[in-house]
């Protein structure tokens, strides 16, 4: 069976047979494969879930189901009208399951496609302000999710201590024989290691709580409508308990970078303080009411932490021989590492100002 027929067969598990189904690749995630499906006058997103990374797909899908249903109830209670564009809608299989596993062992899911929506890889301060409000609201809506804590879809996902352990093992093993050329960068990582494990330490001391976080607040995981109003937050695979520093930091890492995540020209890369300020204001507008002083005091640190963490993650993958992230060319993970590290240096240079901005935005 050719690839397209295989995809059609999978889609039919969810929405039944339709000879006119059209399927096209969609998006540019580093982990899952996504397709846009048009069938019977409706539009959907089909995704192959990367089960080498998300090892427990049933629990993953159960998380997303709980999160989206909870948000849906909140929106209904608020009298929101276009709910189908304001939260993701999972389409179950014809047998009522939240995913389908094919003969090859791959896992698939289908969601409604959110119409007339767009995402940005680069935004302006006004949109960053709206995105900040949206992520603050997202955490707030999920603060009272009933039942068991959410499943950790990737254990220790944003745990810096665990990431450093894996990094050190990769350095030790030097599997791809790439270490010689990057010794200077290994030292830069080690020089900052202790500072960057501060969140785990604060958590152990009972000073930093875990809350439900999105854990992938990349700027392009927010959908806007044609008038640039926020519709909803997408890419919910990593919604799980974590530190709010993660969600704040990952947005700054991606949204407040004047360059690209994999920019080859390091001169393009620095922190855009106007975006930082706008995001901090929007986020704190909705989140200041439930955040502790320790959380607020560490938001700017969160930007450094997530940028450092992403540097370590890309670097680990480079040293390992590119087994985790999709790459477009052989040195891609090294280019990403250097670009993230440049952003980290810019955040370090501007840290005092970032602290001042957060303090002011929090009204302290
Ligand atoms: C991955 O696939 P994507 O772009 O949504 C990664 C994030 C990283 C990001 C770096 C499950 O997200 O944690 O921050 O790449 N997701 C996973 O761009 O590892
Ligand atoms: Mg993503």
Short mmCIF file of C-alpha atoms and ligand atoms in Angstrom, two decimals:
data_model
loop_
_atom_site.label_atom_id
_atom_site.label_comp_id
_atom_site.label_asym_id
_atom_site.label_seq_id
_atom_site.Cartn_x
_atom_site.Cartn_y
_atom_site.Cartn_z
CA UNK A 1 0.00 0.00 0.00
CA UNK A 2 1.46 3.39 -0.84
CA UNK A 3 1.93 6.07 1.81
CA UNK A 4 -1.18 8.05 0.87
CA UNK A 5 -3.45 5.01 0.91
CA UNK A 6 -2.03 4.06 4.26
CA UNK A 7 -2.82 7.52 5.64
CA UNK A 8 -6.34 7.33 4.20
CA UNK A 9 -6.86 3.96 5.81
CA UNK A 10 -5.80 5.45 9.17
CA UNK A 11 -8.06 8.46 8.78
CA UNK A 12 -10.98 6.15 8.03
CA UNK A 13 -10.56 4.59 11.48
CA UNK A 14 -11.62 7.94 12.92
CA UNK A 15 -14.09 9.44 10.49
CA UNK A 16 -15.12 6.55 8.23
CA UNK A 17 -14.44 6.02 4.53
CA UNK A 18 -14.56 8.84 2.04
CA UNK A 19 -13.07 8.45 -1.43
CA UNK A 20 -12.42 12.20 -1.64
CA UNK A 21 -10.30 12.56 1.47
CA UNK A 22 -7.30 14.84 0.90
CA UNK A 23 -4.20 14.66 3.09
CA UNK A 24 -1.21 17.03 3.11
CA UNK A 25 1.82 17.48 5.41
CA UNK A 26 1.42 20.24 8.01
CA UNK A 27 3.66 22.27 10.33
CA UNK A 28 7.25 21.91 11.44
CA UNK A 29 7.38 20.23 14.83
CA UNK A 30 10.61 18.50 15.80
CA UNK A 31 8.86 15.43 17.24
CA UNK A 32 5.52 14.30 15.78
CA UNK A 33 4.43 14.13 12.12
CA UNK A 34 1.35 16.18 11.29
CA UNK A 35 -1.03 16.23 8.32
CA UNK A 36 -4.01 18.29 7.35
CA UNK A 37 -7.01 16.24 6.31
CA UNK A 38 -10.00 17.50 4.33
CA UNK A 39 -12.89 15.09 4.21
CA UNK A 40 -16.64 15.35 3.87
CA UNK A 41 -16.46 19.16 3.89
CA UNK A 42 -14.62 19.17 7.25
CA UNK A 43 -10.98 19.79 8.15
CA UNK A 44 -8.89 17.80 10.60
CA UNK A 45 -5.35 17.39 11.84
CA UNK A 46 -3.93 13.86 11.72
CA UNK A 47 -0.81 13.19 13.79
CA UNK A 48 1.55 10.30 14.17
CA UNK A 49 2.56 10.43 17.82
CA UNK A 50 6.26 9.77 18.31
CA UNK A 51 6.04 6.87 20.74
CA UNK A 52 9.81 6.55 21.05
CA UNK A 53 9.60 9.86 22.88
CA UNK A 54 6.09 9.66 24.36
CA UNK A 55 6.33 6.11 25.61
CA UNK A 56 2.86 5.83 27.09
CA UNK A 57 0.44 7.01 24.43
CA UNK A 58 -2.76 5.91 26.24
CA UNK A 59 -1.82 8.05 29.27
CA UNK A 60 -0.72 10.90 27.01
CA UNK A 61 -4.04 10.93 25.20
CA UNK A 62 -5.90 10.62 28.48
CA UNK A 63 -4.10 13.76 29.74
CA UNK A 64 -5.08 15.71 26.64
CA UNK A 65 -8.67 14.50 26.92
CA UNK A 66 -8.91 15.59 30.56
CA UNK A 67 -7.27 18.96 29.91
CA UNK A 68 -9.37 19.85 26.87
CA UNK A 69 -12.64 18.72 28.49
CA UNK A 70 -11.89 20.78 31.60
CA UNK A 71 -11.13 23.88 29.55
CA UNK A 72 -14.25 23.27 27.46
CA UNK A 73 -16.40 23.21 30.62
CA UNK A 74 -14.83 26.46 31.82
CA UNK A 75 -15.49 28.15 28.48
CA UNK A 76 -19.08 26.90 28.47
CA UNK A 77 -19.62 28.29 31.96
CA UNK A 78 -18.31 31.64 30.74
CA UNK A 79 -20.79 31.59 27.86
CA UNK A 80 -18.06 31.60 25.19
CA UNK A 81 -19.67 30.97 21.81
CA UNK A 82 -16.97 29.70 19.40
CA UNK A 83 -15.73 26.99 21.76
CA UNK A 84 -14.53 24.72 18.95
CA UNK A 85 -11.94 27.32 18.03
CA UNK A 86 -10.99 28.07 21.61
CA UNK A 87 -9.90 24.62 22.68
CA UNK A 88 -8.68 21.54 20.82
CA UNK A 89 -11.26 18.84 20.09
CA UNK A 90 -10.02 15.25 19.93
CA UNK A 91 -11.90 13.03 17.48
CA UNK A 92 -12.21 9.47 18.83
CA UNK A 93 -11.94 6.40 16.62
CA UNK A 94 -15.16 4.81 15.44
CA UNK A 95 -14.74 2.43 18.37
CA UNK A 96 -14.49 5.31 20.79
CA UNK A 97 -10.73 5.20 21.51
CA UNK A 98 -8.59 8.34 21.82
CA UNK A 99 -5.90 6.96 19.45
CA UNK A 100 -5.42 4.27 16.83
CA UNK A 101 -2.46 1.90 16.64
CA UNK A 102 -1.67 0.61 13.14
CA UNK A 103 -0.13 -2.75 12.14
CA UNK A 104 3.36 -1.27 12.20
CA UNK A 105 2.88 -0.27 15.85
CA UNK A 106 2.59 3.48 15.13
CA UNK A 107 0.10 5.56 17.10
CA UNK A 108 -2.24 8.08 15.47
CA UNK A 109 -4.74 10.68 16.59
CA UNK A 110 -7.13 13.08 14.91
CA UNK A 111 -8.28 16.52 16.03
CA UNK A 112 -10.51 19.16 14.53
CA UNK A 113 -8.53 21.68 12.50
CA UNK A 114 -9.04 25.17 13.88
CA UNK A 115 -10.25 27.28 11.00
CA UNK A 116 -8.95 30.73 10.08
CA UNK A 117 -6.09 30.51 12.51
CA UNK A 118 -2.39 31.24 12.27
CA UNK A 119 0.71 31.04 14.41
CA UNK A 120 3.85 33.14 14.43
CA UNK A 121 7.51 32.30 14.75
CA UNK A 122 8.22 35.97 15.26
CA UNK A 123 5.83 38.34 16.97
CA UNK A 124 5.54 41.92 18.15
CA UNK A 125 5.00 43.25 21.70
CA UNK A 126 1.22 43.57 21.33
CA UNK A 127 0.89 39.91 20.35
CA UNK A 128 3.34 38.89 23.06
CA UNK A 129 1.13 40.66 25.60
CA UNK A 130 -1.88 38.67 24.38
CA UNK A 131 0.11 35.44 24.38
CA UNK A 132 1.19 36.14 27.96
CA UNK A 133 -2.41 36.56 29.02
CA UNK A 134 -3.32 33.34 27.21
CA UNK A 135 -0.67 31.22 28.91
CA UNK A 136 -1.50 32.78 32.28
CA UNK A 137 -5.14 31.95 31.69
CA UNK A 138 -4.26 28.42 30.60
CA UNK A 139 -2.46 27.74 33.89
CA UNK A 140 -5.29 29.35 35.82
CA UNK A 141 -8.02 27.29 34.13
CA UNK A 142 -6.13 24.09 34.88
CA UNK A 143 -5.35 24.95 38.50
CA UNK A 144 -8.51 23.17 39.66
CA UNK A 145 -8.39 20.13 37.38
CA UNK A 146 -10.11 17.42 39.43
CA UNK A 147 -8.79 13.89 40.00
CA UNK A 148 -5.32 12.40 39.94
CA UNK A 149 -2.32 14.57 39.01
CA UNK A 150 -1.64 14.52 35.27
CA UNK A 151 0.65 11.80 33.96
CA UNK A 152 4.26 12.91 33.30
CA UNK A 153 4.27 12.18 29.57
CA UNK A 154 8.07 12.44 29.48
CA UNK A 155 9.56 11.71 32.89
CA UNK A 156 11.84 14.51 34.17
CA UNK A 157 11.05 16.53 31.06
CA UNK A 158 12.08 19.94 32.41
CA UNK A 159 14.24 18.63 35.25
CA UNK A 160 17.59 20.37 34.84
CA UNK A 161 19.43 17.96 37.13
CA UNK A 162 18.23 15.01 35.06
CA UNK A 163 19.07 16.79 31.79
CA UNK A 164 22.61 17.46 33.00
CA UNK A 165 23.02 13.85 34.05
CA UNK A 166 22.07 12.74 30.53
CA UNK A 167 24.37 15.38 29.06
CA UNK A 168 27.31 14.17 31.14
CA UNK A 169 26.65 10.58 30.12
CA UNK A 170 26.64 11.65 26.47
CA UNK A 171 29.94 13.50 26.93
CA UNK A 172 31.42 10.45 28.65
CA UNK A 173 30.27 8.10 25.86
CA UNK A 174 31.15 10.46 22.98
CA UNK A 175 29.18 8.14 20.73
CA UNK A 176 29.44 10.17 17.53
CA UNK A 177 33.10 11.12 18.11
CA UNK A 178 32.21 14.82 17.95
CA UNK A 179 33.56 15.93 21.31
CA UNK A 180 36.94 17.24 20.24
CA UNK A 181 35.57 20.24 18.36
CA UNK A 182 33.15 21.27 21.10
CA UNK A 183 35.18 21.11 24.32
CA UNK A 184 34.86 24.88 24.87
CA UNK A 185 31.11 24.66 24.85
CA UNK A 186 31.11 21.75 27.30
CA UNK A 187 32.98 23.98 29.71
CA UNK A 188 30.45 26.79 29.26
CA UNK A 189 27.67 24.35 30.18
CA UNK A 190 29.51 23.06 33.25
CA UNK A 191 30.35 26.58 34.45
CA UNK A 192 26.63 27.32 34.77
CA UNK A 193 25.43 23.91 35.95
CA UNK A 194 25.04 24.67 39.62
CA UNK A 195 23.13 27.92 39.16
CA UNK A 196 20.79 26.23 36.69
CA UNK A 197 19.79 23.49 39.13
CA UNK A 198 18.28 26.08 41.46
CA UNK A 199 14.65 25.22 40.65
CA UNK A 200 14.99 21.57 41.73
CA UNK A 201 16.72 22.74 44.89
CA UNK A 202 13.97 25.23 45.70
CA UNK A 203 11.39 22.52 45.05
CA UNK A 204 13.09 20.10 47.46
CA UNK A 205 13.14 22.83 50.09
CA UNK A 206 9.38 23.23 49.65
CA UNK A 207 9.76 26.75 48.21
CA UNK A 208 8.75 26.15 44.60
CA UNK A 209 5.51 24.24 43.85
CA UNK A 210 4.62 22.19 40.80
CA UNK A 211 1.52 23.32 38.93
CA UNK A 212 -0.03 22.16 35.70
CA UNK A 213 2.13 23.62 32.96
CA UNK A 214 2.06 23.49 29.20
CA UNK A 215 5.80 22.69 29.05
CA UNK A 216 6.18 23.68 25.39
CA UNK A 217 5.16 27.34 25.33
CA UNK A 218 6.93 27.99 22.06
CA UNK A 219 5.63 31.14 20.46
CA UNK A 220 4.19 29.10 17.57
CA UNK A 221 2.05 27.00 19.90
CA UNK A 222 -0.44 29.86 20.24
CA UNK A 223 -3.11 30.20 17.57
CA UNK A 224 -4.36 33.65 16.62
CA UNK A 225 -7.41 34.51 14.54
CA UNK A 226 -7.43 36.77 11.48
CA UNK A 227 -7.70 39.83 13.74
CA UNK A 228 -4.71 38.66 15.78
CA UNK A 229 -6.78 37.78 18.83
CA UNK A 230 -5.69 34.64 20.65
CA UNK A 231 -7.82 31.62 19.87
CA UNK A 232 -6.13 28.92 21.89
CA UNK A 233 -3.05 27.13 23.04
CA UNK A 234 -2.10 24.00 21.07
CA UNK A 235 0.42 21.14 21.20
CA UNK A 236 -0.69 19.67 24.50
CA UNK A 237 1.55 16.57 24.58
CA UNK A 238 3.68 17.90 27.37
CA UNK A 239 0.99 19.40 29.60
CA UNK A 240 2.02 18.04 32.99
CA UNK A 241 3.09 19.14 36.46
CA UNK A 242 6.07 21.50 36.39
CA UNK A 243 7.42 24.86 37.52
CA UNK A 244 5.81 28.00 36.14
CA UNK A 245 9.36 29.17 35.38
CA UNK A 246 9.34 26.67 32.52
CA UNK A 247 6.33 28.09 30.76
CA UNK A 248 7.44 31.67 31.22
CA UNK A 249 10.99 30.87 30.17
CA UNK A 250 10.17 28.86 27.08
CA UNK A 251 8.03 31.63 25.66
CA UNK A 252 10.83 34.16 26.15
CA UNK A 253 13.33 31.69 24.68
CA UNK A 254 11.32 31.45 21.47
CA UNK A 255 9.26 34.65 21.29
CA UNK A 256 11.81 37.19 22.51
CA UNK A 257 14.70 35.96 20.39
CA UNK A 258 15.56 38.50 17.66
CA UNK A 259 16.96 35.59 15.61
CA UNK A 260 15.80 32.08 14.80
CA UNK A 261 16.17 29.05 17.05
CA UNK A 262 18.65 27.66 14.55
CA UNK A 263 20.12 30.90 13.23
CA UNK A 264 23.54 30.40 11.66
CA UNK A 265 24.26 34.09 12.04
CA UNK A 266 24.82 34.64 15.75
CA UNK A 267 24.74 38.41 15.24
CA UNK A 268 21.00 38.07 14.64
CA UNK A 269 20.44 36.68 18.12
CA UNK A 270 19.65 38.64 21.28
CA UNK A 271 16.80 39.11 23.71
CA UNK A 272 14.14 41.60 22.64
CA UNK A 273 13.33 43.39 25.87
CA UNK A 274 10.14 44.96 24.50
CA UNK A 275 8.74 41.50 23.88
CA UNK A 276 10.00 40.35 27.26
CA UNK A 277 8.23 43.23 28.95
CA UNK A 278 4.98 42.80 27.05
CA UNK A 279 4.86 39.07 27.74
CA UNK A 280 5.66 39.56 31.44
CA UNK A 281 2.85 42.11 31.74
CA UNK A 282 0.31 39.92 29.96
CA UNK A 283 1.28 36.82 31.88
CA UNK A 284 1.29 38.49 35.27
CA UNK A 285 -2.03 40.15 34.58
CA UNK A 286 -3.65 36.72 34.70
CA UNK A 287 -1.20 34.83 36.88
CA UNK A 288 -0.06 37.23 39.61
CA UNK A 289 -3.09 36.28 41.72
CA UNK A 290 -2.02 32.66 42.15
CA UNK A 291 1.79 32.89 41.99
CA UNK A 292 3.98 32.96 45.10
CA UNK A 293 6.68 35.60 45.63
CA UNK A 294 9.37 33.00 45.00
CA UNK A 295 7.81 32.14 41.64
CA UNK A 296 7.59 35.78 40.59
CA UNK A 297 11.13 36.53 41.74
CA UNK A 298 12.40 33.68 39.58
CA UNK A 299 10.50 34.31 36.33
CA UNK A 300 13.42 36.13 34.71
CA UNK A 301 15.68 33.30 35.87
CA UNK A 302 13.21 30.96 34.12
CA UNK A 303 14.12 32.59 30.79
CA UNK A 304 17.79 31.80 31.39
CA UNK A 305 16.97 28.33 32.66
CA UNK A 306 14.89 27.25 29.67
CA UNK A 307 17.40 28.66 27.21
CA UNK A 308 20.22 26.89 29.01
CA UNK A 309 18.15 23.69 29.14
CA UNK A 310 17.46 23.83 25.42
CA UNK A 311 21.16 24.46 24.76
CA UNK A 312 21.96 21.36 26.79
CA UNK A 313 19.27 19.31 25.02
CA UNK A 314 20.37 20.23 21.48
CA UNK A 315 24.01 19.76 22.50
CA UNK A 316 23.34 16.34 24.02
CA UNK A 317 21.61 15.27 20.82
CA UNK A 318 24.54 16.52 18.75
CA UNK A 319 27.07 14.65 20.88
CA UNK A 320 24.88 11.52 20.74
CA UNK A 321 24.72 11.61 16.94
CA UNK A 322 21.27 13.18 16.34
CA UNK A 323 18.84 10.61 17.68
CA UNK A 324 16.13 12.86 19.16
CA UNK A 325 15.35 15.99 17.14
CA UNK A 326 14.56 15.90 13.45
CA UNK A 327 17.47 17.54 11.62
CA UNK A 328 17.60 19.18 8.19
CA UNK A 329 21.39 18.91 7.72
CA UNK A 330 24.27 17.14 9.53
CA UNK A 331 25.43 19.99 11.80
CA UNK A 332 21.91 21.23 12.55
CA UNK A 333 21.98 20.35 16.24
CA UNK A 334 25.32 22.12 16.69
CA UNK A 335 23.98 25.23 14.95
CA UNK A 336 20.95 25.09 17.25
CA UNK A 337 23.20 24.66 20.29
CA UNK A 338 25.34 27.66 19.40
CA UNK A 339 22.29 29.78 18.64
CA UNK A 340 20.69 28.93 21.98
CA UNK A 341 23.92 29.60 23.80
CA UNK A 342 24.19 33.02 22.18
CA UNK A 343 20.68 33.81 23.38
CA UNK A 344 21.63 32.67 26.87
CA UNK A 345 24.57 35.09 26.88
CA UNK A 346 22.25 37.91 25.85
CA UNK A 347 19.83 37.00 28.66
CA UNK A 348 22.73 37.03 31.11
CA UNK A 349 23.78 40.49 29.94
CA UNK A 350 20.25 41.82 30.31
CA UNK A 351 19.30 39.98 33.47
CA UNK A 352 19.21 43.03 35.77
CA UNK A 353 16.82 44.81 33.45
CA UNK A 354 14.64 41.70 33.09
CA UNK A 355 14.39 41.43 36.89
CA UNK A 356 13.36 45.07 37.10
CA UNK A 357 10.69 44.60 34.43
CA UNK A 358 9.14 41.60 36.18
CA UNK A 359 9.10 43.41 39.49
CA UNK A 360 7.37 46.40 37.97
CA UNK A 361 4.88 44.24 36.04
CA UNK A 362 4.01 42.40 39.25
CA UNK A 363 3.40 45.72 40.96
CA UNK A 364 6.13 45.08 43.56
C1 LIG B 1 10.31 20.06 20.60
O1 LIG B 1 8.32 19.42 18.35
P1 LIG B 1 8.24 20.72 19.02
O2 LIG B 1 8.87 21.80 18.21
O3 LIG B 1 6.85 21.05 19.47
C2 LIG B 1 10.47 19.62 22.04
C3 LIG B 1 10.47 20.83 22.97
C4 LIG B 1 11.62 21.72 22.57
C5 LIG B 1 11.46 22.12 21.11
C6 LIG B 1 12.66 22.92 20.65
C7 LIG B 1 8.57 16.63 23.27
O4 LIG B 1 9.06 20.64 20.42
O5 LIG B 1 10.65 20.41 24.30
O6 LIG B 1 11.64 22.85 23.38
O7 LIG B 1 11.34 20.98 20.26
N1 LIG B 1 9.42 18.69 22.42
C8 LIG B 1 9.71 17.52 22.98
O8 LIG B 1 12.34 23.60 19.52
O9 LIG B 1 10.86 17.17 23.26
MG1 LIG B 2 5.50 21.64 19.86
#
